[in-house]
Coordinates of C-alpha atoms in Angstrom, one line a residue:
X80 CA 0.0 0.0 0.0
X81 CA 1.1 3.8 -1.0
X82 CA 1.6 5.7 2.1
X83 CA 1.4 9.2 1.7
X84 CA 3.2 11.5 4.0
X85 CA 0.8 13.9 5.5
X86 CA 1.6 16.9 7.4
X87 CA -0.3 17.6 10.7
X88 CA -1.1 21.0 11.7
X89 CA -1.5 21.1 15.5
X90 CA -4.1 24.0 15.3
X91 CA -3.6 26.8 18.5
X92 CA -1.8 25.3 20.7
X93 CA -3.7 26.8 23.4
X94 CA -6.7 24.5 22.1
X95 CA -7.1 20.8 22.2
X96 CA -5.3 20.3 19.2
X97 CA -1.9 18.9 20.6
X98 CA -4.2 16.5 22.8
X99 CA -6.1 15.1 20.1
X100 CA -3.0 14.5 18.0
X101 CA -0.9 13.0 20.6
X102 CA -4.3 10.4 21.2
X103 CA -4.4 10.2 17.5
X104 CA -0.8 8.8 17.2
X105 CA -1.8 6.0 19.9
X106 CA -3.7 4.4 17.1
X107 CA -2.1 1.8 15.3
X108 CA -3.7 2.4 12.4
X109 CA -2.5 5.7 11.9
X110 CA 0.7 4.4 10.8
X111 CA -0.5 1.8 8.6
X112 CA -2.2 4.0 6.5
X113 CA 0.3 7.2 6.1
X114 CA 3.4 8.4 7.4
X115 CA 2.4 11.3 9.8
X116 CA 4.4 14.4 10.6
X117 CA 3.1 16.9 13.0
X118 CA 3.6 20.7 12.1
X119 CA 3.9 22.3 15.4
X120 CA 6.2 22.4 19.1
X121 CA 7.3 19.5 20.6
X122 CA 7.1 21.3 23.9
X123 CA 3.6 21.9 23.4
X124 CA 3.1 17.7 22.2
X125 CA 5.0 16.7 25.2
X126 CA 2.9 18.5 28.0
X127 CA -0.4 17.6 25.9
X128 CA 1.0 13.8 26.0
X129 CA 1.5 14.2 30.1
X130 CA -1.8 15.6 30.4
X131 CA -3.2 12.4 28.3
X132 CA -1.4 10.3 30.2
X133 CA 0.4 9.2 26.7
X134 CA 4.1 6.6 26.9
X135 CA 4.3 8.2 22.9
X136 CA 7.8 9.8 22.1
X137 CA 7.8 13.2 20.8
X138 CA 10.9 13.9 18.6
X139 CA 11.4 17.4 17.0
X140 CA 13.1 17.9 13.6
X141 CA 14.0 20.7 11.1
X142 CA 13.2 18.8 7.8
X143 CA 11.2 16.2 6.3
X144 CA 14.3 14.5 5.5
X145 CA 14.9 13.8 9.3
X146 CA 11.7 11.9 9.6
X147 CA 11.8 8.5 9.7
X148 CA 8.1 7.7 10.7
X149 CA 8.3 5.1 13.2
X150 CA 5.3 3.6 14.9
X151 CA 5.5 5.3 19.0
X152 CA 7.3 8.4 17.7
X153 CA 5.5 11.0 16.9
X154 CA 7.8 13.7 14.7
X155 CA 7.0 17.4 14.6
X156 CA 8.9 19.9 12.3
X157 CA 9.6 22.7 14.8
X158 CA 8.3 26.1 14.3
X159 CA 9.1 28.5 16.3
X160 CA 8.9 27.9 20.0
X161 CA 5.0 27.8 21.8
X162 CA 6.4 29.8 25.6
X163 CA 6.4 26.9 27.9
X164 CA 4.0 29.1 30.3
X165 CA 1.0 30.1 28.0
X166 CA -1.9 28.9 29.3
X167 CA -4.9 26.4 27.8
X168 CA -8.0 27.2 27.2
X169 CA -7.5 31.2 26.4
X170 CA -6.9 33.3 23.4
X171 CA -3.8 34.9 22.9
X172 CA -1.6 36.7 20.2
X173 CA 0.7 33.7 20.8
X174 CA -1.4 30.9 20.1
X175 CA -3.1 32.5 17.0
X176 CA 0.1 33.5 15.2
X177 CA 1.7 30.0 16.0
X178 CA -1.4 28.6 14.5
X179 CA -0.6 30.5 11.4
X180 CA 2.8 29.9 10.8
X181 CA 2.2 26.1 10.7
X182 CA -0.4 26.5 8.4
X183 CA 2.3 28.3 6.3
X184 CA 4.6 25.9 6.9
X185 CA 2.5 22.8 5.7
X186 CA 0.9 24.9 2.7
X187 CA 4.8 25.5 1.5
X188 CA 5.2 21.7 1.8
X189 CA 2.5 20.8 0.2
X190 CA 2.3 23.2 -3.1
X191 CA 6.1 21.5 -3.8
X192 CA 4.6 18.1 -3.4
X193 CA 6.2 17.1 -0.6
X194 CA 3.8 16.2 1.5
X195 CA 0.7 14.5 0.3
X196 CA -2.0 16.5 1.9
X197 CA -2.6 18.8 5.2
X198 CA -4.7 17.3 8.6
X199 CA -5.5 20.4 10.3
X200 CA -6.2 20.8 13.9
X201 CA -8.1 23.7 14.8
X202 CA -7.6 27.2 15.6
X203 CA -9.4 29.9 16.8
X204 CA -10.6 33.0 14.6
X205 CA -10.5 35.3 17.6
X206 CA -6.7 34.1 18.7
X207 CA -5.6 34.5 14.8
X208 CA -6.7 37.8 14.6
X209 CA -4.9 39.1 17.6
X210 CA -1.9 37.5 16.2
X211 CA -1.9 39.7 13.3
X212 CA -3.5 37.3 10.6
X213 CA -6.7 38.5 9.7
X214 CA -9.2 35.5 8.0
X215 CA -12.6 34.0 8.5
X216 CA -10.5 30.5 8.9
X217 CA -8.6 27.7 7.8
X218 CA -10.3 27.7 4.1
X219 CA -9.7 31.3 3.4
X220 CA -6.1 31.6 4.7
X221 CA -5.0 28.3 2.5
X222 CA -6.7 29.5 -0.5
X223 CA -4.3 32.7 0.2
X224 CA -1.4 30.7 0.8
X225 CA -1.8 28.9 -2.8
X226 CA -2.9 31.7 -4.7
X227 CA -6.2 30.2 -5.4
X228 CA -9.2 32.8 -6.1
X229 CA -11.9 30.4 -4.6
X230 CA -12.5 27.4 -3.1
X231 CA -15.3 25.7 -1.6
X232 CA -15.9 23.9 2.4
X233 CA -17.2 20.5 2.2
X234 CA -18.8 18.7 4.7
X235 CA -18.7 14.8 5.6
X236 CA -20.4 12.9 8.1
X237 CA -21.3 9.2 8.2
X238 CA -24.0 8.7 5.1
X239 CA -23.8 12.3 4.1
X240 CA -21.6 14.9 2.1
X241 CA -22.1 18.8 2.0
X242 CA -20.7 21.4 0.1
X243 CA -21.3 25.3 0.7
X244 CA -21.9 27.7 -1.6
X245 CA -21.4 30.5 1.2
X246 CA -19.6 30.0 4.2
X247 CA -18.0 32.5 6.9
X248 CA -20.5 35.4 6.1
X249 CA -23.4 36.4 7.7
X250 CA -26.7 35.6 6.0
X251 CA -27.9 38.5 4.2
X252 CA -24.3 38.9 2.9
X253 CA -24.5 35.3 2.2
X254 CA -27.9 36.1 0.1
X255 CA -26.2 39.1 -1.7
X256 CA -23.3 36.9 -2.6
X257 CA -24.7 33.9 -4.4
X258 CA -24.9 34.1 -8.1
X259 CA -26.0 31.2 -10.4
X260 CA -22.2 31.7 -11.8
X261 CA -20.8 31.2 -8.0
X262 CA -23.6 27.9 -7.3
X263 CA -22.3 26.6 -11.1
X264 CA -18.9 26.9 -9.8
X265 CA -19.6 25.0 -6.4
X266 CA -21.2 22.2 -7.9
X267 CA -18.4 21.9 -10.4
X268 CA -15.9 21.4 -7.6
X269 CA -18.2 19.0 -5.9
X270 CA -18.3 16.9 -8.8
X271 CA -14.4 16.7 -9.1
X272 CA -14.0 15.9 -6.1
X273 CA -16.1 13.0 -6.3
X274 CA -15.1 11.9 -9.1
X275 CA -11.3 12.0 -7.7
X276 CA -12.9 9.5 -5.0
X277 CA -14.1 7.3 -7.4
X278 CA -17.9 8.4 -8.0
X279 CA -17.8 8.8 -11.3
X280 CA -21.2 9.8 -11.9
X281 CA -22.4 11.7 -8.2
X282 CA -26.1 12.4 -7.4
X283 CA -26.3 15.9 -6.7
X284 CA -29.1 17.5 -4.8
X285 CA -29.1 21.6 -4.9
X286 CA -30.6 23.3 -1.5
X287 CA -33.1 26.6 -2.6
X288 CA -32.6 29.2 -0.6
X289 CA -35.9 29.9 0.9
X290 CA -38.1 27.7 2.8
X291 CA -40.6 25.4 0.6
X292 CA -38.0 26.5 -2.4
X293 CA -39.8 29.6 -2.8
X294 CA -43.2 27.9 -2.8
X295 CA -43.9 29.3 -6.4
X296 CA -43.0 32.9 -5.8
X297 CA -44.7 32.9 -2.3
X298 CA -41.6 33.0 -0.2
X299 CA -38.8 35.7 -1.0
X300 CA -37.9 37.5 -4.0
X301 CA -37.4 35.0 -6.5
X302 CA -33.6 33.7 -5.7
X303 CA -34.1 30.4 -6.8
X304 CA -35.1 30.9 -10.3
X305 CA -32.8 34.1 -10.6
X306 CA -30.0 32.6 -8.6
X307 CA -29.9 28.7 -8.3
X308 CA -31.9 27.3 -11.5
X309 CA -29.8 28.8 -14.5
X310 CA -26.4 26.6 -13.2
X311 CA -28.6 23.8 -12.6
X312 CA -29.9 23.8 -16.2
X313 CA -26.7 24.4 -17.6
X314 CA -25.2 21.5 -15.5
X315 CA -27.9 19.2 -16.5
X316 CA -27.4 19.9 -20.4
X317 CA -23.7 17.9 -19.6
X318 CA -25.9 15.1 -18.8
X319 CA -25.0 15.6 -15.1
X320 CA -27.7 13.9 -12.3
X321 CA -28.3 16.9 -10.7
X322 CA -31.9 17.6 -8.7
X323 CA -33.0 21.0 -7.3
X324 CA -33.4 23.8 -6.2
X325 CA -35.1 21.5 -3.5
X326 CA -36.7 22.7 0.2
X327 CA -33.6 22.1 2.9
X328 CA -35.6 19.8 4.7
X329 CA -36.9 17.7 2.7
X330 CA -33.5 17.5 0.8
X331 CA -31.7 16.5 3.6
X332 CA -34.0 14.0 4.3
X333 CA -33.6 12.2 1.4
X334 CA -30.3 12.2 1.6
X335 CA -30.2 10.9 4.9
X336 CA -32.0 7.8 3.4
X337 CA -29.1 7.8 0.4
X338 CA -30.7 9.6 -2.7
X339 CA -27.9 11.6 -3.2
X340 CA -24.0 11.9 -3.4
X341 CA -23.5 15.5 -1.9
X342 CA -26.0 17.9 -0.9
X343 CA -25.2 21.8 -2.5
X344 CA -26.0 24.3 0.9
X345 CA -26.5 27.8 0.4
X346 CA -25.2 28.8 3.5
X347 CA -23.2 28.1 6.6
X348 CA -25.7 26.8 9.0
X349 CA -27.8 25.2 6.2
X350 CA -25.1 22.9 5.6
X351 CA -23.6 22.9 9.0
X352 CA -26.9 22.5 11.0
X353 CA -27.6 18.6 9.4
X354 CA -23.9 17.4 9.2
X355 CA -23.5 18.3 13.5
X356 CA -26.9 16.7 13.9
X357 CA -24.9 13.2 13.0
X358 CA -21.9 13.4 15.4
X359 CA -19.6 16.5 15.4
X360 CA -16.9 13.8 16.6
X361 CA -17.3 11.8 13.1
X362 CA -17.7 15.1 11.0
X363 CA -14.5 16.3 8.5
X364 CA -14.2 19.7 6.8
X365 CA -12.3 19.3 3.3
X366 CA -11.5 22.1 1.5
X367 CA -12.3 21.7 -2.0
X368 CA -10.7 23.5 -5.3
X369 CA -7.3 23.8 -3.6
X370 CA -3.9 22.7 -5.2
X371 CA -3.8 20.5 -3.1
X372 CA -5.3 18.4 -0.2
X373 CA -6.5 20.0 2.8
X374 CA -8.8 17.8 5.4
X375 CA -9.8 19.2 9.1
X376 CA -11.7 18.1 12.6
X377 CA -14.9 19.6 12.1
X378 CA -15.3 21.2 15.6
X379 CA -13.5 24.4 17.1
X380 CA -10.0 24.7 19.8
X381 CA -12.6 24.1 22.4
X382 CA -11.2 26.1 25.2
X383 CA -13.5 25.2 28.0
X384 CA -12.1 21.8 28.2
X385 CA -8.6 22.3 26.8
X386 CA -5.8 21.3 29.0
X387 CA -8.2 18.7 30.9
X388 CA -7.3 15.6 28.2
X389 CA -10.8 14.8 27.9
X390 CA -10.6 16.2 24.3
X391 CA -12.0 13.2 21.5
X392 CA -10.0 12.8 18.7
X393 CA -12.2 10.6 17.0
X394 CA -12.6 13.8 14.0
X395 CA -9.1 13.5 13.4
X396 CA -8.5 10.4 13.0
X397 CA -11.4 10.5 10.6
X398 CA -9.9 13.6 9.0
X399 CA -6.4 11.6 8.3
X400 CA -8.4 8.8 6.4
X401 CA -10.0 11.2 4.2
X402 CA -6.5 12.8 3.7
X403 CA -4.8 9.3 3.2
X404 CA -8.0 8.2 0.6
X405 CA -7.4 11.7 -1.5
X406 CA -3.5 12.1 -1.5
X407 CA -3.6 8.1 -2.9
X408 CA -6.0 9.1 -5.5
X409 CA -4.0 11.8 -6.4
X410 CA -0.9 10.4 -6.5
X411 CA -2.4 7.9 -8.5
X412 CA -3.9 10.3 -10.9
X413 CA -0.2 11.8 -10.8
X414 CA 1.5 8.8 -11.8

């Protein structure tokens, strides 16, 4: 089996990030399927591993080509130096611009193709922003760091996928925003991405904006046929299976039961809202339309319990499958 290399982010390091890693490398199957390197400070790893109670090793390095991925050892490429005394659970300067710089640090890895994809851990908007590095979140900053114009957040949870048209915006913004070019665009990347996981032919159900779908012109101003409908159309003359602009609920119901592939949201909580509702500890936010791979937990630093090595790090480990299953395709696709 190909083993990709795939570079860990450990998130703030005020946040539960380095305690859900350092459970994460306790799995044995974490190194059967990849060769994991944490992007981070091994200070940090070691007093999360004491808090969990972990016998793991923690070995800092300057390089990839130091790593030697062995099973018990978990390897973190040293990035600056996280001061011994900053506290869990609490936003600071510190732990948002650490949080940055080893998203940098993977994203530079990764657009040379050294890495096979990015795990991130997460960080905290507030923190980031004191620290100097001002973005929504993890999507926006890597689309920055690659020089991609747009990208799209998808969402995956046991029997269901969702991609968002809108994300970090509030919701008449998010209204304003959508365009039938930016929903074509969306759907687009959701079919790629599919198709890259080996759905050659997704089922694609498109959320309307208003409730009942605009009930006929009863509901709101028309959005669906102005905004949603033309890129439908047009996606549906490629011969693409493709349903919509469909009520929410009853969308995600039948989605639930397995009509469809991925589920197009409008906005955050449209999408969000379902996808929590099935285990936030099973959920994984990939960021589609990047150069390259980029898979995350799908919950926040959680600072009221950070520090206490009750943390779950069931997302993550979920999150490095997903990682592992698209860096092989692509590699593949590479070859």
């Amino acid at each position: 089996m190909h083993k990709p290399i795939i570079a860990i982010t450990m998130g703030d390091p005020c946040g539960v990030g380095p305690e859900i890693i350092m459970k994460s490398f306790a799995h044995d199957e974490l190194y059967a399927i990849c060769r994991p390197v944490v992007i981070g400070d091994a200070g940090r790893l070691i007093r999360a591993g004491e808090i969990c109670g972990s016998t793991l090793t923690v070995h800092a390095i300057e390089d990839l080509a130091a790593a030697t991925y062995a099973p018990g050892v978990v390897e973190v490429i040293q990035v600056g130096v996280v001061p011994p005394d900053l506290p869990f659970g609490q936003v600071s300067a510190e732990g948002g611009d650490a949080a940055y710089r080893y998203i940098e640090r993977a994203a530079r890895l990764a657009v040379a193709g050294e890495v096979g994809a990015i795990c991130t851990a997460p960080l905290n908007k507030a923190a980031l922003h004191a620290g100097g590095h001002i973005f929504p979140g993890h999507t926006e900053m890597l689309a920055h760091l690659t020089g991609t114009p747009e990208v799209s957040m998808m969402l995956t949870a046991p029997g269901l996928r969702v991609i968002h048209v809108t994300t970090h915006i509030g919701l008449i913004d998010a209204i304003a925003r959508i365009d039938a070019g930016l929903v074509q665009r969306t759907i687009e990347r959701a079919h790629a991405t599919l198709a890259k996981a080996g759905i050659a032919d997704p089922r694609i159900g498109v959320c309307a904006i208003n409730p009942h779908a605009g009930e006929n012109g009863l509901f709101g101003h028309g959005e669906e046929a102005e905004k949603i409908t033309p890129a439908i159309e047009v996606l549906q003359a490629r011969g693409w299976r493709i349903e919509g602009p469909l009520p929410a609920d009853t969308l995600f119901f039948r989605a639930g039961r397995g009509d469809f592939d991925v589920v197009v949201a409008m906005y955050h909580d449209q999408g969000h809202g379902p996808v929590k509702v099935l285990g936030i500890e099973n959920g994984v936010n990939i960021t589609v339309g990047l150069p390259v791979v980029r898979t995350s937990v799908d919950h926040g630093t959680a600072f009221d319990i950070a520090g206490t090595g009750v943390a779950d790090e069931r997302s993550l480990l979920e999150a490095l499958r997903q990682a592992v299953a698209l860096a092989d395709v692509r590699a593949q696709a590479a070859a």
